[in-house]
């Protein structure tokens, strides 16, 4: 792995939960940027599968195991190359659990109570509002702070967690001196919040009950085209970006994120055409982007040995950075460390 000089380059860290298949929202909001940043020589990137976070919602063991491998293979298929950016499994590095506990003790009950993801998920899983669901943000803060990350590419729904991460880090630094780098979010211009195709005022989410509301990376070309054709729009029948046209705005934002075309260009190209033509164009652009990923996924997922090699090598690489931060924080707090 090349990135052995983290001091000079900016450090990028991000993670995704293995809670099911990747949606177009996850891809455009986060993973597409992971790949871009990995290929940019200004950055040293570290990525993780946040499987410790996932058990805040009860998981079936066999399905969970499968999701971890599937998600790992899917992210690799999106273009992550562990030779450029280590991609490890969070539970393989115990420093995350240690740092989460430490940060729990520097995070206030009131702060955690205000997190919208906590409120949403407790409403959705009212029979299992466990302590982990509540302290989820300090585990996430630990993920980021352990690697002294400068930038964190995420979708806009994670900004609140990122703000809390900054507050916790500033609080800790305020007491003990400069222990943690203060990270910044990195939100894409288009695709930061991909909306449901069936209810464009709500976020596209893989846990939505209506399968027509989301696109999965595993959907085949026909399914993708069908889902776009059924997407909810308005009655104006004019392709333009405007307040109140949530369905069309969402489709334009997806189209722009995938093709790189500006809204003006899209409006110009579809001037005089109806929504049917536009939906077909969006569907085709998404198919062109996702179908090579689906093919690569098939190759990776059937090569368990290669995947194993990638995550093992990755965790070995990142641990020396995370361990340095844990020891630094522990010493500042007053802990006595073993002699090595
Ligand atoms: P769930 O639906 O189970 O709550 P999720 O689809 O929100 O999960 P996460 O694993 O929580 O997925 O998120 C992974 C990354 O994808 C995060 O960076 C998040 O901000 C981003 N993301 C999730 N949904 C969207 C979306 N609709 N648009 C843009 N980015 C998104
Ligand atoms: N909470 C994030 C996943 C996540 C994460 C992180 C993202 C866990 N740890 C660290 C960025 C940095 C989510 O996507 N729901």
Coordinates of C-alpha atoms and ligand atoms in Angstrom, one line a residue:
X1 CA 0.0 0.0 0.0
X2 CA 1.3 3.4 -1.0
X3 CA -0.1 5.8 1.5
X4 CA 2.6 5.7 4.2
X5 CA 3.0 9.5 4.5
X6 CA -0.3 10.7 6.1
X7 CA 1.4 13.8 7.5
X8 CA 1.6 15.6 4.1
X9 CA -1.6 14.6 2.4
X10 CA -5.1 15.2 3.8
X11 CA -6.6 12.2 5.4
X12 CA -10.0 11.1 4.3
X13 CA -12.1 8.6 6.3
X14 CA -15.6 7.2 5.8
X15 CA -17.6 4.2 6.5
X16 CA -20.9 2.5 5.5
X17 CA -23.0 0.0 7.4
X18 CA -23.5 -3.5 6.1
X19 CA -27.2 -3.3 6.7
X20 CA -28.4 -4.5 3.3
X21 CA -27.7 -3.7 -0.4
X22 CA -26.2 -0.4 -1.5
X23 CA -28.8 2.1 -2.9
X24 CA -28.3 4.7 -5.6
X25 CA -28.5 7.2 -2.6
X26 CA -25.5 5.5 -0.8
X27 CA -23.6 5.4 -4.1
X28 CA -24.1 9.0 -5.3
X29 CA -24.1 10.5 -1.7
X30 CA -21.0 8.7 -0.5
X31 CA -19.3 5.8 -2.3
X32 CA -18.8 7.5 -5.7
X33 CA -16.9 10.2 -3.8
X34 CA -14.8 7.6 -1.9
X35 CA -13.6 6.4 -5.3
X36 CA -12.9 9.9 -6.6
X37 CA -10.9 10.8 -3.5
X38 CA -9.0 7.6 -3.5
X39 CA -7.8 8.4 -7.0
X40 CA -6.8 12.0 -6.1
X41 CA -3.1 12.3 -5.1
X42 CA -4.0 15.0 -2.5
X43 CA -5.6 12.5 -0.2
X44 CA -4.8 9.4 1.8
X45 CA -8.0 7.6 2.2
X46 CA -9.2 5.0 4.7
X47 CA -12.6 3.3 4.4
X48 CA -14.4 0.9 6.6
X49 CA -17.5 -1.3 6.8
X50 CA -19.1 -0.1 10.0
X51 CA -20.4 -3.5 11.2
X52 CA -20.2 -2.5 14.9
X53 CA -22.8 0.2 14.2
X54 CA -25.1 -2.3 12.5
X55 CA -26.0 -4.3 15.6
X56 CA -27.8 -1.3 17.0
X57 CA -30.6 -2.9 15.1
X58 CA -31.1 -6.6 15.7
X59 CA -29.5 -8.8 12.9
X60 CA -30.1 -12.4 11.9
X61 CA -26.6 -14.0 12.2
X62 CA -26.6 -15.8 8.9
X63 CA -28.0 -12.8 7.0
X64 CA -25.6 -10.4 8.8
X65 CA -22.6 -12.5 7.7
X66 CA -23.9 -12.5 4.2
X67 CA -24.5 -8.8 4.2
X68 CA -21.0 -8.1 5.4
X69 CA -19.4 -10.0 2.5
X70 CA -21.9 -8.7 -0.1
X71 CA -21.4 -5.1 1.0
X72 CA -17.6 -5.5 1.0
X73 CA -17.7 -7.0 -2.5
X74 CA -20.1 -4.2 -3.7
X75 CA -17.8 -1.4 -2.4
X76 CA -14.9 -3.0 -4.2
X77 CA -17.0 -3.3 -7.3
X78 CA -17.7 0.5 -7.1
X79 CA -13.9 1.0 -7.6
X80 CA -12.3 0.9 -4.2
X81 CA -8.8 -0.5 -4.5
X82 CA -7.1 -1.5 -1.2
X83 CA -3.7 -0.9 -2.7
X84 CA -4.7 2.8 -2.9
X85 CA -7.1 3.0 0.1
X86 CA -7.3 0.4 2.8
X87 CA -10.9 -0.8 3.3
X88 CA -11.3 -2.7 6.5
X89 CA -14.0 -4.2 8.7
X90 CA -14.5 -2.1 11.8
X91 CA -15.0 -5.0 14.2
X92 CA -11.6 -6.3 13.3
X93 CA -9.9 -3.3 14.9
X94 CA -10.7 -3.2 18.7
X95 CA -9.4 0.4 18.9
X96 CA -12.9 1.5 17.7
X97 CA -14.6 0.0 20.7
X98 CA -12.1 1.4 23.1
X99 CA -12.3 4.9 21.5
X100 CA -16.1 4.8 21.5
X101 CA -16.1 4.1 25.3
X102 CA -13.7 6.9 26.0
X103 CA -15.7 9.4 23.9
X104 CA -18.9 8.2 25.5
X105 CA -17.5 9.8 28.6
X106 CA -17.0 13.1 26.9
X107 CA -20.5 13.2 25.2
X108 CA -23.5 14.6 26.9
X109 CA -26.9 12.9 27.2
X110 CA -28.6 16.0 25.8
X111 CA -26.4 16.0 22.7
X112 CA -27.2 12.4 21.9
X113 CA -30.9 13.0 22.6
X114 CA -31.0 15.6 19.8
X115 CA -29.8 13.3 17.0
X116 CA -32.5 13.0 14.4
X117 CA -31.2 9.5 13.3
X118 CA -31.7 8.3 16.9
X119 CA -35.2 9.7 17.0
X120 CA -36.1 8.2 13.6
X121 CA -34.6 4.8 14.4
X122 CA -36.2 4.6 17.8
X123 CA -39.5 5.3 16.3
X124 CA -38.9 2.6 13.7
X125 CA -37.6 0.0 16.2
X126 CA -39.7 0.9 19.2
X127 CA -39.2 -2.6 20.8
X128 CA -35.4 -2.3 20.8
X129 CA -34.3 1.2 21.8
X130 CA -31.0 0.0 23.1
X131 CA -28.0 1.9 24.6
X132 CA -26.0 1.3 21.4
X133 CA -28.6 3.1 19.3
X134 CA -28.3 6.0 21.6
X135 CA -24.5 6.2 21.7
X136 CA -24.1 5.4 18.0
X137 CA -22.7 8.9 17.3
X138 CA -19.8 8.5 19.7
X139 CA -18.8 5.3 18.0
X140 CA -18.9 7.1 14.7
X141 CA -16.9 10.0 16.2
X142 CA -14.2 7.5 17.3
X143 CA -14.0 6.0 13.8
X144 CA -13.2 9.4 12.4
X145 CA -11.0 10.8 15.1
X146 CA -8.8 7.6 15.4
X147 CA -7.3 8.3 12.0
X148 CA -7.0 12.1 12.5
X149 CA -9.2 12.6 9.4
X150 CA -9.4 16.0 7.7
X151 CA -12.3 15.1 5.4
X152 CA -15.3 12.8 5.8
X153 CA -17.2 12.1 2.5
X154 CA -20.9 11.4 3.5
X155 CA -24.4 12.2 2.4
X156 CA -26.1 15.2 4.0
X157 CA -28.1 13.1 6.5
X158 CA -24.8 12.4 8.4
X159 CA -23.9 16.1 8.8
X160 CA -25.5 16.2 12.3
X161 CA -23.3 13.3 13.4
X162 CA -20.3 15.0 12.0
X163 CA -21.0 18.3 13.8
X164 CA -21.3 16.3 17.0
X165 CA -17.9 14.6 16.2
X166 CA -16.4 18.1 15.9
X167 CA -17.9 19.2 19.2
X168 CA -16.7 16.1 21.1
X169 CA -13.2 16.5 19.6
X170 CA -13.1 20.2 20.5
X171 CA -14.2 19.4 24.0
X172 CA -11.5 16.8 24.5
X173 CA -8.8 19.0 23.0
X174 CA -10.0 21.9 25.2
X175 CA -9.3 19.7 28.3
X176 CA -6.1 17.9 27.2
X177 CA -4.5 19.9 24.4
X178 CA -4.3 18.9 20.7
X179 CA -5.2 15.2 20.6
X180 CA -7.6 15.1 17.7
X181 CA -7.7 16.7 14.3
X182 CA -11.0 18.5 13.8
X183 CA -12.6 16.9 10.7
X184 CA -14.8 18.4 8.0
X185 CA -17.7 16.9 6.1
X186 CA -17.4 16.5 2.4
X187 CA -20.8 16.6 0.7
X188 CA -21.2 16.1 -3.0
X189 CA -22.8 18.9 -5.1
X190 CA -25.3 16.5 -6.6
X191 CA -26.5 13.4 -5.0
X192 CA -26.0 14.5 -1.4
X193 CA -29.6 13.6 -0.7
X194 CA -31.2 11.3 -3.2
X195 CA -34.9 11.2 -2.6
X196 CA -37.4 8.3 -2.8
X197 CA -38.7 7.7 -6.3
X198 CA -42.2 7.2 -4.8
X199 CA -42.2 10.0 -2.2
X200 CA -39.7 12.6 -3.3
X201 CA -39.9 14.5 0.0
X202 CA -38.4 11.6 1.8
X203 CA -34.8 10.3 1.6
X204 CA -34.2 7.2 -0.6
X205 CA -33.6 4.5 2.0
X206 CA -32.9 0.8 1.6
X207 CA -35.2 0.0 4.5
X208 CA -38.2 1.5 2.7
X209 CA -41.1 -1.0 2.5
X210 CA -41.9 0.0 -1.2
X211 CA -39.2 -1.5 -3.4
X212 CA -40.1 1.0 -6.2
X213 CA -38.9 3.8 -4.1
X214 CA -35.2 2.9 -4.3
X215 CA -32.7 1.7 -6.8
X216 CA -30.3 -1.0 -5.6
X217 CA -26.9 -1.6 -7.1
X218 CA -28.0 -5.2 -7.5
X219 CA -31.2 -4.3 -9.5
X220 CA -30.9 -5.5 -13.1
X221 CA -31.3 -3.1 -16.1
X222 CA -35.0 -3.8 -16.7
X223 CA -35.9 -3.2 -13.0
X224 CA -34.0 0.1 -13.0
X225 CA -35.8 1.3 -16.1
X226 CA -39.2 0.2 -14.7
X227 CA -38.5 2.0 -11.4
X228 CA -37.6 5.2 -13.1
X229 CA -40.6 5.0 -15.4
X230 CA -42.8 4.7 -12.3
X231 CA -41.1 7.6 -10.5
X232 CA -43.6 10.2 -9.1
X233 CA -43.5 13.5 -10.9
X234 CA -45.8 16.6 -11.2
X235 CA -48.3 17.6 -13.8
X236 CA -46.4 20.5 -15.4
X237 CA -44.7 18.1 -17.9
X238 CA -41.7 20.5 -18.3
X239 CA -38.2 19.4 -17.4
X240 CA -37.0 22.3 -15.2
X241 CA -35.6 22.6 -11.7
X242 CA -37.9 24.6 -9.5
X243 CA -39.3 24.8 -6.0
X244 CA -42.2 22.4 -5.4
X245 CA -41.2 20.1 -8.3
X246 CA -39.6 17.6 -5.9
X247 CA -39.9 14.5 -8.2
X248 CA -38.3 16.2 -11.2
X249 CA -35.7 18.0 -9.1
X250 CA -34.7 14.6 -7.7
X251 CA -34.5 13.1 -11.2
X252 CA -32.5 16.0 -12.4
X253 CA -30.1 15.8 -9.5
X254 CA -29.6 12.0 -10.1
X255 CA -29.1 12.7 -13.9
X256 CA -26.6 15.5 -13.2
X257 CA -24.7 13.4 -10.6
X258 CA -24.3 10.5 -13.1
X259 CA -23.6 12.4 -16.3
X260 CA -21.9 15.6 -15.0
X261 CA -24.3 17.8 -16.9
X262 CA -25.5 21.1 -15.3
X263 CA -29.2 21.8 -14.7
X264 CA -29.2 24.4 -17.4
X265 CA -27.8 22.0 -19.9
X266 CA -30.4 19.3 -18.9
X267 CA -33.2 21.9 -19.2
X268 CA -31.9 22.9 -22.7
X269 CA -31.5 19.2 -23.9
X270 CA -35.0 18.3 -22.8
X271 CA -36.7 21.5 -23.9
X272 CA -40.0 20.6 -25.6
X273 CA -39.7 16.9 -24.5
X274 CA -42.0 15.2 -22.0
X275 CA -41.3 13.5 -18.7
X276 CA -41.5 10.1 -20.4
X277 CA -38.4 10.9 -22.5
X278 CA -36.6 12.3 -19.5
X279 CA -37.3 9.3 -17.3
X280 CA -36.0 7.0 -20.0
X281 CA -32.8 9.1 -20.3
X282 CA -32.3 9.1 -16.5
X283 CA -32.9 5.3 -16.4
X284 CA -30.4 4.7 -19.2
X285 CA -27.7 6.9 -17.6
X286 CA -28.1 5.0 -14.3
X287 CA -28.0 1.7 -16.0
X288 CA -24.8 2.7 -17.8
X289 CA -23.3 3.6 -14.5
X290 CA -24.5 0.6 -12.5
X291 CA -24.4 -2.3 -14.8
X292 CA -20.5 -2.6 -15.0
X293 CA -20.5 -2.4 -11.1
X294 CA -23.0 -5.2 -11.0
X295 CA -20.8 -7.3 -13.2
X296 CA -17.6 -6.6 -11.2
X297 CA -19.6 -7.4 -8.0
X298 CA -20.3 -10.9 -9.3
X299 CA -16.6 -11.5 -9.8
X300 CA -15.6 -10.2 -6.4
X301 CA -18.3 -12.0 -4.4
X302 CA -17.3 -15.4 -5.8
X303 CA -13.7 -14.8 -4.8
X304 CA -13.9 -15.1 -1.0
X305 CA -10.2 -15.7 -0.7
X306 CA -9.3 -12.4 -2.4
X307 CA -11.8 -10.5 -0.2
X308 CA -10.3 -12.0 2.9
X309 CA -6.9 -11.0 1.8
X310 CA -8.1 -7.4 1.2
X311 CA -9.7 -6.9 4.5
X312 CA -7.0 -8.5 6.5
X313 CA -4.2 -6.5 4.8
X314 CA -6.3 -3.3 5.3
X315 CA -6.9 -3.8 9.0
X316 CA -3.2 -4.5 9.6
X317 CA -2.3 -1.3 7.8
X318 CA -4.7 1.0 9.6
X319 CA -4.2 -0.3 13.1
X320 CA -0.9 1.4 13.6
X321 CA -2.6 4.8 13.1
X322 CA -5.5 4.1 15.3
X323 CA -3.4 2.7 18.0
X324 CA -1.2 5.7 18.1
X325 CA -4.3 7.9 18.7
X326 CA -5.8 5.6 21.4
X327 CA -2.5 5.7 23.3
X328 CA -2.2 9.4 22.9
X329 CA -5.7 10.0 24.3
X330 CA -5.2 7.4 27.1
X331 CA -2.0 9.0 28.3
X332 CA -3.6 12.5 28.3
X333 CA -6.5 11.2 30.4
X334 CA -4.0 9.7 32.9
X335 CA -4.1 6.0 32.1
X336 CA -0.9 3.9 32.6
X337 CA 0.0 2.0 29.4
X338 CA 1.8 -1.4 29.3
X339 CA 5.4 -1.4 28.2
X340 CA 6.0 -2.8 24.7
Ligands
LIG1 P1 -30.9 2.9 6.2 O1 -31.8 3.2 5.1 O2 -30.8 1.5 6.7 O3 -31.1 4.0 7.3 P2 -29.0 4.2 4.6 O4 -29.4 3.8 3.3 O5 -29.2 5.6 5.1 O6 -29.5 3.2 5.7 P3 -26.2 4.2 5.6 O7 -25.3 3.0 5.7 O8 -26.8 4.8 6.9 O9 -27.4 3.9 4.6 O10 -25.4 5.4 4.9 C1 -24.2 5.2 4.1 C2 -23.8 6.5 3.4 O11 -24.8 6.8 2.4 C3 -23.8 7.7 4.3 O12 -22.7 8.5 4.0 C4 -25.1 8.4 4.0 O13 -25.0 9.8 4.2 C5 -25.3 8.1 2.6 N1 -26.7 8.1 2.2 C6 -27.7 7.3 2.6 N2 -28.9 7.5 2.0 C7 -28.6 8.5 1.1 C8 -29.4 9.3 0.2 N3 -30.7 9.0 0.0 N4 -28.8 10.2 -0.5 C9 -27.5 10.5 -0.4 N5 -26.7 9.9 0.5 C10 -27.2 8.9 1.2
LIG2 N1 -23.3 6.5 10.5 C1 -22.8 6.3 9.1 C2 -21.9 5.2 8.9 C3 -20.6 5.5 9.6 C4 -19.7 6.5 9.2 C5 -18.6 6.4 10.2 C6 -19.7 7.5 8.2 C7 -20.1 4.9 10.7 N2 -18.9 5.4 11.0 C8 -17.6 7.3 10.1 C9 -18.6 8.4 8.2 C10 -17.5 8.3 9.1 C11 -24.0 6.1 8.2 O1 -23.8 6.2 7.1 N3 -25.2 5.9 8.6

